[in-house]
JSON list of C-alpha atoms in Angstrom, two decimals:
[
{"chain": "A", "resi": 1, "resn": "LEU", "atom": "CA", "xyz": [-12.48, 19.61, -14.59]},
{"chain": "A", "resi": 2, "resn": "ALA", "atom": "CA", "xyz": [-14.24, 17.44, -12.00]},
{"chain": "A", "resi": 3, "resn": "GLU", "atom": "CA", "xyz": [-16.08, 20.57, -10.54]},
{"chain": "A", "resi": 4, "resn": "ARG", "atom": "CA", "xyz": [-17.34, 21.45, -14.00]},
{"chain": "A", "resi": 5, "resn": "LEU", "atom": "CA", "xyz": [-18.33, 17.92, -14.69]},
{"chain": "A", "resi": 6, "resn": "ILE", "atom": "CA", "xyz": [-20.39, 17.85, -11.26]},
{"chain": "A", "resi": 7, "resn": "ALA", "atom": "CA", "xyz": [-21.98, 21.14, -12.59]},
{"chain": "A", "resi": 8, "resn": "LEU", "atom": "CA", "xyz": [-22.97, 19.33, -15.88]},
{"chain": "A", "resi": 9, "resn": "GLY", "atom": "CA", "xyz": [-24.36, 16.26, -13.91]},
{"chain": "A", "resi": 10, "resn": "GLU", "atom": "CA", "xyz": [-21.79, 13.96, -14.94]},
{"chain": "A", "resi": 11, "resn": "SER", "atom": "CA", "xyz": [-20.87, 12.48, -11.64]},
{"chain": "A", "resi": 12, "resn": "ASP", "atom": "CA", "xyz": [-19.02, 9.47, -12.88]},
{"chain": "A", "resi": 13, "resn": "GLU", "atom": "CA", "xyz": [-16.81, 11.01, -14.99]},
{"chain": "A", "resi": 14, "resn": "ALA", "atom": "CA", "xyz": [-16.30, 13.55, -12.01]},
{"chain": "A", "resi": 15, "resn": "VAL", "atom": "CA", "xyz": [-15.21, 10.71, -9.81]},
{"chain": "A", "resi": 16, "resn": "ASP", "atom": "CA", "xyz": [-12.80, 9.31, -12.46]},
{"chain": "A", "resi": 17, "resn": "VAL", "atom": "CA", "xyz": [-11.33, 12.84, -13.03]},
{"chain": "A", "resi": 18, "resn": "ALA", "atom": "CA", "xyz": [-10.96, 13.39, -9.31]},
{"chain": "A", "resi": 19, "resn": "ALA", "atom": "CA", "xyz": [-9.42, 9.77, -8.63]},
{"chain": "A", "resi": 20, "resn": "GLU", "atom": "CA", "xyz": [-7.07, 10.30, -11.39]},
{"chain": "A", "resi": 21, "resn": "GLY", "atom": "CA", "xyz": [-5.82, 13.94, -10.13]},
{"chain": "A", "resi": 22, "resn": "LEU", "atom": "CA", "xyz": [-5.62, 12.33, -6.82]},
{"chain": "A", "resi": 23, "resn": "GLU", "atom": "CA", "xyz": [-2.87, 9.90, -8.04]},
{"chain": "A", "resi": 24, "resn": "LEU", "atom": "CA", "xyz": [-0.92, 12.56, -9.46]},
{"chain": "A", "resi": 25, "resn": "PHE", "atom": "CA", "xyz": [-1.54, 15.03, -6.61]},
{"chain": "A", "resi": 26, "resn": "PRO", "atom": "CA", "xyz": [-2.47, 13.12, -3.43]},
{"chain": "A", "resi": 27, "resn": "ALA", "atom": "CA", "xyz": [-2.25, 16.26, -1.44]},
{"chain": "A", "resi": 28, "resn": "ALA", "atom": "CA", "xyz": [-5.03, 18.01, -3.30]},
{"chain": "A", "resi": 29, "resn": "ASP", "atom": "CA", "xyz": [-7.65, 18.82, -0.81]},
{"chain": "A", "resi": 30, "resn": "ARG", "atom": "CA", "xyz": [-9.84, 20.08, -3.48]},
{"chain": "A", "resi": 31, "resn": "LEU", "atom": "CA", "xyz": [-9.90, 16.82, -5.25]},
{"chain": "A", "resi": 32, "resn": "ALA", "atom": "CA", "xyz": [-10.46, 14.85, -2.31]},
{"chain": "A", "resi": 33, "resn": "HIS", "atom": "CA", "xyz": [-13.69, 17.09, -1.22]},
{"chain": "A", "resi": 34, "resn": "VAL", "atom": "CA", "xyz": [-15.02, 16.83, -4.98]},
{"chain": "A", "resi": 35, "resn": "ARG", "atom": "CA", "xyz": [-14.71, 12.96, -4.69]},
{"chain": "A", "resi": 36, "resn": "LEU", "atom": "CA", "xyz": [-16.44, 12.85, -1.51]},
{"chain": "A", "resi": 37, "resn": "PHE", "atom": "CA", "xyz": [-19.08, 15.10, -2.43]},
{"chain": "A", "resi": 38, "resn": "VAL", "atom": "CA", "xyz": [-19.96, 12.87, -5.44]},
{"chain": "A", "resi": 39, "resn": "ARG", "atom": "CA", "xyz": [-19.87, 9.86, -3.26]},
{"chain": "A", "resi": 40, "resn": "LYS", "atom": "CA", "xyz": [-22.16, 11.47, -0.64]},
{"chain": "A", "resi": 41, "resn": "SER", "atom": "CA", "xyz": [-24.80, 12.64, -3.44]},
{"chain": "A", "resi": 42, "resn": "ARG", "atom": "CA", "xyz": [-24.53, 9.04, -4.70]},
{"chain": "A", "resi": 43, "resn": "MET", "atom": "CA", "xyz": [-25.40, 7.62, -1.46]},
{"chain": "A", "resi": 44, "resn": "ALA", "atom": "CA", "xyz": [-27.96, 10.43, -0.42]},
{"chain": "A", "resi": 45, "resn": "GLY", "atom": "CA", "xyz": [-30.87, 7.82, -1.66]},
{"chain": "A", "resi": 46, "resn": "GLU", "atom": "CA", "xyz": [-29.37, 4.67, 0.43]},
{"chain": "A", "resi": 47, "resn": "ILE", "atom": "CA", "xyz": [-29.11, 7.02, 3.43]},
{"chain": "A", "resi": 48, "resn": "ARG", "atom": "CA", "xyz": [-32.64, 8.37, 3.27]},
{"chain": "A", "resi": 49, "resn": "LYS", "atom": "CA", "xyz": [-34.00, 4.75, 2.89]},
{"chain": "A", "resi": 50, "resn": "LEU", "atom": "CA", "xyz": [-31.86, 3.57, 5.87]},
{"chain": "A", "resi": 51, "resn": "ARG", "atom": "CA", "xyz": [-32.82, 6.72, 8.10]},
{"chain": "A", "resi": 52, "resn": "ASP", "atom": "CA", "xyz": [-36.55, 5.90, 7.53]},
{"chain": "A", "resi": 53, "resn": "ASP", "atom": "CA", "xyz": [-35.87, 2.21, 8.20]},
{"chain": "A", "resi": 54, "resn": "VAL", "atom": "CA", "xyz": [-34.29, 3.14, 11.58]},
{"chain": "A", "resi": 55, "resn": "GLN", "atom": "CA", "xyz": [-37.33, 5.38, 12.38]},
{"chain": "A", "resi": 56, "resn": "ARG", "atom": "CA", "xyz": [-39.93, 3.11, 11.36]},
{"chain": "A", "resi": 57, "resn": "ARG", "atom": "CA", "xyz": [-38.60, -0.46, 12.08]},
{"chain": "A", "resi": 58, "resn": "PRO", "atom": "CA", "xyz": [-35.59, -0.16, 13.69]},
{"chain": "A", "resi": 59, "resn": "THR", "atom": "CA", "xyz": [-33.05, -3.04, 13.52]},
{"chain": "A", "resi": 60, "resn": "PRO", "atom": "CA", "xyz": [-29.46, -3.48, 14.47]},
{"chain": "A", "resi": 61, "resn": "LEU", "atom": "CA", "xyz": [-28.69, -4.04, 10.81]},
{"chain": "A", "resi": 62, "resn": "ALA", "atom": "CA", "xyz": [-30.21, -1.18, 9.66]},
{"chain": "A", "resi": 63, "resn": "PHE", "atom": "CA", "xyz": [-28.48, 1.09, 12.23]},
{"chain": "A", "resi": 64, "resn": "HIS", "atom": "CA", "xyz": [-25.11, -0.73, 11.50]},
{"chain": "A", "resi": 65, "resn": "GLN", "atom": "CA", "xyz": [-25.32, -0.18, 7.66]},
{"chain": "A", "resi": 66, "resn": "LEU", "atom": "CA", "xyz": [-26.23, 3.65, 8.42]},
{"chain": "A", "resi": 67, "resn": "ALA", "atom": "CA", "xyz": [-23.35, 4.07, 10.47]},
{"chain": "A", "resi": 68, "resn": "GLN", "atom": "CA", "xyz": [-21.08, 2.39, 8.33]},
{"chain": "A", "resi": 69, "resn": "ILE", "atom": "CA", "xyz": [-22.03, 4.57, 5.39]},
{"chain": "A", "resi": 70, "resn": "TYR", "atom": "CA", "xyz": [-21.33, 7.59, 7.61]},
{"chain": "A", "resi": 71, "resn": "ARG", "atom": "CA", "xyz": [-17.91, 6.35, 8.64]},
{"chain": "A", "resi": 72, "resn": "ASP", "atom": "CA", "xyz": [-17.16, 5.35, 4.82]},
{"chain": "A", "resi": 73, "resn": "LEU", "atom": "CA", "xyz": [-18.23, 8.98, 3.92]},
{"chain": "A", "resi": 74, "resn": "GLY", "atom": "CA", "xyz": [-15.78, 10.40, 6.41]},
{"chain": "A", "resi": 75, "resn": "SER", "atom": "CA", "xyz": [-18.15, 11.19, 8.99]},
{"chain": "A", "resi": 76, "resn": "PRO", "atom": "CA", "xyz": [-17.17, 9.64, 12.25]},
{"chain": "A", "resi": 77, "resn": "ASP", "atom": "CA", "xyz": [-19.19, 11.84, 14.47]},
{"chain": "A", "resi": 78, "resn": "GLU", "atom": "CA", "xyz": [-22.50, 10.98, 12.72]},
{"chain": "A", "resi": 79, "resn": "ALA", "atom": "CA", "xyz": [-21.49, 7.42, 12.63]},
{"chain": "A", "resi": 80, "resn": "LEU", "atom": "CA", "xyz": [-20.66, 7.33, 16.49]},
{"chain": "A", "resi": 81, "resn": "ALA", "atom": "CA", "xyz": [-24.02, 9.02, 17.23]},
{"chain": "A", "resi": 82, "resn": "ILE", "atom": "CA", "xyz": [-26.01, 6.19, 15.13]},
{"chain": "A", "resi": 83, "resn": "ALA", "atom": "CA", "xyz": [-24.03, 3.50, 16.69]},
{"chain": "A", "resi": 84, "resn": "ALA", "atom": "CA", "xyz": [-24.85, 4.66, 20.27]},
{"chain": "A", "resi": 85, "resn": "GLN", "atom": "CA", "xyz": [-28.38, 4.89, 19.13]},
{"chain": "A", "resi": 86, "resn": "CYS", "atom": "CA", "xyz": [-28.14, 1.34, 18.29]},
{"chain": "A", "resi": 87, "resn": "ALA", "atom": "CA", "xyz": [-26.48, 0.41, 21.48]},
{"chain": "A", "resi": 88, "resn": "GLU", "atom": "CA", "xyz": [-29.01, 1.95, 23.58]},
{"chain": "A", "resi": 89, "resn": "ARG", "atom": "CA", "xyz": [-31.91, 0.30, 21.68]},
{"chain": "A", "resi": 90, "resn": "PHE", "atom": "CA", "xyz": [-30.01, -3.09, 21.20]},
{"chain": "A", "resi": 91, "resn": "PRO", "atom": "CA", "xyz": [-27.74, -3.77, 24.09]},
{"chain": "A", "resi": 92, "resn": "LEU", "atom": "CA", "xyz": [-27.39, -7.09, 23.36]},
{"chain": "A", "resi": 93, "resn": "ASN", "atom": "CA", "xyz": [-26.05, -6.60, 19.73]},
{"chain": "A", "resi": 94, "resn": "GLU", "atom": "CA", "xyz": [-22.11, -6.32, 19.41]},
{"chain": "A", "resi": 95, "resn": "ALA", "atom": "CA", "xyz": [-22.02, -4.50, 16.25]},
{"chain": "A", "resi": 96, "resn": "ALA", "atom": "CA", "xyz": [-22.88, -1.22, 17.71]},
{"chain": "A", "resi": 97, "resn": "TYR", "atom": "CA", "xyz": [-20.32, -1.57, 20.41]},
{"chain": "A", "resi": 98, "resn": "LEU", "atom": "CA", "xyz": [-17.64, -2.89, 17.70]},
{"chain": "A", "resi": 99, "resn": "MET", "atom": "CA", "xyz": [-18.56, 0.20, 15.58]},
{"chain": "A", "resi": 100, "resn": "GLN", "atom": "CA", "xyz": [-17.90, 2.62, 18.53]},
{"chain": "A", "resi": 101, "resn": "GLY", "atom": "CA", "xyz": [-14.58, 0.88, 19.35]},
{"chain": "A", "resi": 102, "resn": "GLU", "atom": "CA", "xyz": [-13.22, 0.77, 16.07]},
{"chain": "A", "resi": 103, "resn": "ILE", "atom": "CA", "xyz": [-13.92, 4.47, 15.44]},
{"chain": "A", "resi": 104, "resn": "ARG", "atom": "CA", "xyz": [-12.73, 5.39, 18.59]},
{"chain": "A", "resi": 105, "resn": "MET", "atom": "CA", "xyz": [-9.58, 3.56, 18.10]},
{"chain": "A", "resi": 106, "resn": "ASP", "atom": "CA", "xyz": [-9.23, 5.26, 14.78]},
{"chain": "A", "resi": 107, "resn": "ARG", "atom": "CA", "xyz": [-9.31, 8.59, 16.68]},
{"chain": "A", "resi": 108, "resn": "PHE", "atom": "CA", "xyz": [-6.98, 7.60, 19.22]},
{"chain": "A", "resi": 109, "resn": "ARG", "atom": "CA", "xyz": [-4.33, 6.49, 16.61]},
{"chain": "A", "resi": 110, "resn": "ARG", "atom": "CA", "xyz": [-4.61, 9.75, 14.82]},
{"chain": "A", "resi": 111, "resn": "ASP", "atom": "CA", "xyz": [-4.99, 12.08, 17.67]},
{"chain": "A", "resi": 112, "resn": "LEU", "atom": "CA", "xyz": [-3.38, 10.29, 20.77]},
{"chain": "A", "resi": 113, "resn": "ILE", "atom": "CA", "xyz": [-6.03, 11.09, 22.94]},
{"chain": "A", "resi": 114, "resn": "ALA", "atom": "CA", "xyz": [-6.23, 8.97, 26.18]},
{"chain": "A", "resi": 115, "resn": "LYS", "atom": "CA", "xyz": [-10.11, 9.20, 26.39]},
{"chain": "A", "resi": 116, "resn": "ASP", "atom": "CA", "xyz": [-10.49, 7.61, 22.88]},
{"chain": "A", "resi": 117, "resn": "ALA", "atom": "CA", "xyz": [-8.53, 4.71, 24.01]},
{"chain": "A", "resi": 118, "resn": "VAL", "atom": "CA", "xyz": [-10.42, 4.12, 27.26]},
{"chain": "A", "resi": 119, "resn": "ILE", "atom": "CA", "xyz": [-13.69, 4.30, 25.47]},
{"chain": "A", "resi": 120, "resn": "ALA", "atom": "CA", "xyz": [-12.30, 2.22, 22.82]},
{"chain": "A", "resi": 121, "resn": "GLU", "atom": "CA", "xyz": [-11.12, -0.42, 25.42]},
{"chain": "A", "resi": 122, "resn": "SER", "atom": "CA", "xyz": [-14.75, -0.21, 27.04]},
{"chain": "A", "resi": 123, "resn": "ALA", "atom": "CA", "xyz": [-16.54, -0.60, 23.70]},
{"chain": "A", "resi": 124, "resn": "MET", "atom": "CA", "xyz": [-14.43, -3.64, 22.86]},
{"chain": "A", "resi": 125, "resn": "ARG", "atom": "CA", "xyz": [-14.59, -5.20, 26.27]},
{"chain": "A", "resi": 126, "resn": "GLN", "atom": "CA", "xyz": [-18.39, -4.88, 25.80]},
{"chain": "A", "resi": 127, "resn": "VAL", "atom": "CA", "xyz": [-18.20, -6.74, 22.66]},
{"chain": "A", "resi": 128, "resn": "VAL", "atom": "CA", "xyz": [-16.13, -9.65, 24.17]},
{"chain": "A", "resi": 129, "resn": "ARG", "atom": "CA", "xyz": [-18.59, -9.82, 26.95]},
{"chain": "A", "resi": 130, "resn": "LEU", "atom": "CA", "xyz": [-21.64, -10.22, 24.56]},
{"chain": "A", "resi": 131, "resn": "ASN", "atom": "CA", "xyz": [-19.71, -12.83, 22.37]},
{"chain": "A", "resi": 132, "resn": "ALA", "atom": "CA", "xyz": [-16.27, -14.03, 23.71]},
{"chain": "A", "resi": 133, "resn": "HIS", "atom": "CA", "xyz": [-15.27, -15.39, 20.05]},
{"chain": "A", "resi": 134, "resn": "THR", "atom": "CA", "xyz": [-15.27, -11.93, 18.42]},
{"chain": "A", "resi": 135, "resn": "VAL", "atom": "CA", "xyz": [-12.03, -11.77, 16.68]},
{"chain": "A", "resi": 136, "resn": "ALA", "atom": "CA", "xyz": [-11.95, -8.41, 15.91]},
{"chain": "A", "resi": 137, "resn": "ALA", "atom": "CA", "xyz": [-12.47, -7.07, 19.47]},
{"chain": "A", "resi": 138, "resn": "HIS", "atom": "CA", "xyz": [-9.85, -9.12, 20.60]},
{"chain": "A", "resi": 139, "resn": "LEU", "atom": "CA", "xyz": [-7.40, -7.87, 18.14]},
{"chain": "A", "resi": 140, "resn": "ARG", "atom": "CA", "xyz": [-8.49, -4.36, 18.89]},
{"chain": "A", "resi": 141, "resn": "LEU", "atom": "CA", "xyz": [-7.91, -4.88, 22.71]},
{"chain": "A", "resi": 142, "resn": "ALA", "atom": "CA", "xyz": [-4.67, -6.61, 22.07]},
{"chain": "A", "resi": 143, "resn": "GLU", "atom": "CA", "xyz": [-3.48, -3.33, 20.02]},
{"chain": "A", "resi": 144, "resn": "ILE", "atom": "CA", "xyz": [-4.91, -1.10, 22.66]},
{"chain": "A", "resi": 145, "resn": "TYR", "atom": "CA", "xyz": [-2.93, -2.92, 25.27]},
{"chain": "A", "resi": 146, "resn": "HIS", "atom": "CA", "xyz": [0.22, -3.13, 23.20]},
{"chain": "A", "resi": 147, "resn": "LEU", "atom": "CA", "xyz": [0.11, 0.66, 22.54]},
{"chain": "A", "resi": 148, "resn": "VAL", "atom": "CA", "xyz": [-0.19, 1.41, 26.36]},
{"chain": "A", "resi": 149, "resn": "GLY", "atom": "CA", "xyz": [2.36, -1.08, 27.32]},
{"chain": "A", "resi": 150, "resn": "MET", "atom": "CA", "xyz": [0.17, -3.71, 28.99]},
{"chain": "A", "resi": 151, "resn": "ARG", "atom": "CA", "xyz": [2.03, -6.61, 27.36]},
{"chain": "A", "resi": 152, "resn": "SER", "atom": "CA", "xyz": [0.42, -9.38, 29.32]},
{"chain": "A", "resi": 153, "resn": "GLU", "atom": "CA", "xyz": [-3.10, -8.21, 28.54]},
{"chain": "A", "resi": 154, "resn": "CYS", "atom": "CA", "xyz": [-1.94, -8.00, 24.63]},
{"chain": "A", "resi": 155, "resn": "ALA", "atom": "CA", "xyz": [-0.76, -11.53, 24.94]},
{"chain": "A", "resi": 156, "resn": "ARG", "atom": "CA", "xyz": [-4.15, -12.75, 26.64]},
{"chain": "A", "resi": 157, "resn": "HIS", "atom": "CA", "xyz": [-6.08, -11.53, 23.84]},
{"chain": "A", "resi": 158, "resn": "LEU", "atom": "CA", "xyz": [-3.92, -12.68, 21.00]},
{"chain": "A", "resi": 159, "resn": "ARG", "atom": "CA", "xyz": [-3.83, -16.06, 22.83]},
{"chain": "A", "resi": 160, "resn": "GLN", "atom": "CA", "xyz": [-7.51, -15.89, 22.74]},
{"chain": "A", "resi": 161, "resn": "VAL", "atom": "CA", "xyz": [-7.75, -15.23, 19.00]},
{"chain": "A", "resi": 162, "resn": "LEU", "atom": "CA", "xyz": [-5.17, -18.24, 18.44]},
{"chain": "A", "resi": 163, "resn": "ALA", "atom": "CA", "xyz": [-7.29, -20.50, 20.66]},
{"chain": "A", "resi": 164, "resn": "ASP", "atom": "CA", "xyz": [-10.43, -19.69, 18.69]},
{"chain": "A", "resi": 165, "resn": "GLU", "atom": "CA", "xyz": [-8.53, -20.19, 15.41]},
{"chain": "A", "resi": 166, "resn": "TYR", "atom": "CA", "xyz": [-6.40, -23.26, 16.43]},
{"chain": "A", "resi": 167, "resn": "PRO", "atom": "CA", "xyz": [-8.26, -25.23, 19.09]},
{"chain": "A", "resi": 168, "resn": "LYS", "atom": "CA", "xyz": [-5.29, -27.89, 19.46]},
{"chain": "A", "resi": 169, "resn": "GLY", "atom": "CA", "xyz": [-3.03, -24.90, 20.60]},
{"chain": "A", "resi": 170, "resn": "ILE", "atom": "CA", "xyz": [-0.40, -22.66, 19.66]},
{"chain": "A", "resi": 171, "resn": "ASP", "atom": "CA", "xyz": [1.57, -20.63, 22.35]},
{"chain": "A", "resi": 172, "resn": "ILE", "atom": "CA", "xyz": [3.08, -17.22, 21.69]},
{"chain": "A", "resi": 173, "resn": "ALA", "atom": "CA", "xyz": [5.65, -15.50, 23.86]},
{"chain": "A", "resi": 174, "resn": "TYR", "atom": "CA", "xyz": [5.54, -11.98, 24.04]}
]
């Protein structure tokens, strides 16, 4: 039904039908593809506008928004490529490194490929070098170190987060 609604140009109804179907049948790949197709077609204008912005007047924000859209649409490779372009053009902007690190962490959790964890750690360490108070980077680093058994490094990053949030002090024992 969702595919027929798409053919008729009723994309809003197709998304609703696909979402309802996925509630009943969460493993239905076809319904997930239908929903993704509709979301991609809805975002085509925004993607085109952001790609134009990145070409004509690049800003870290435009790069980040475009990478985030691709990530949300299930295209992490495209998001990584865009974040890498941003990091190359704006090496002092932490958002690109944060995006790269988060995508690599997602891959590491899913596939357990050590190279992804190493690249995620490197990206998050770069974020921390650029801004030592970026909570998300410290939390991701703590997670990486926890997963690989580096408890003291994990605790160090968690302490940093707590120090930023509670300057009067809270200590953790790990």
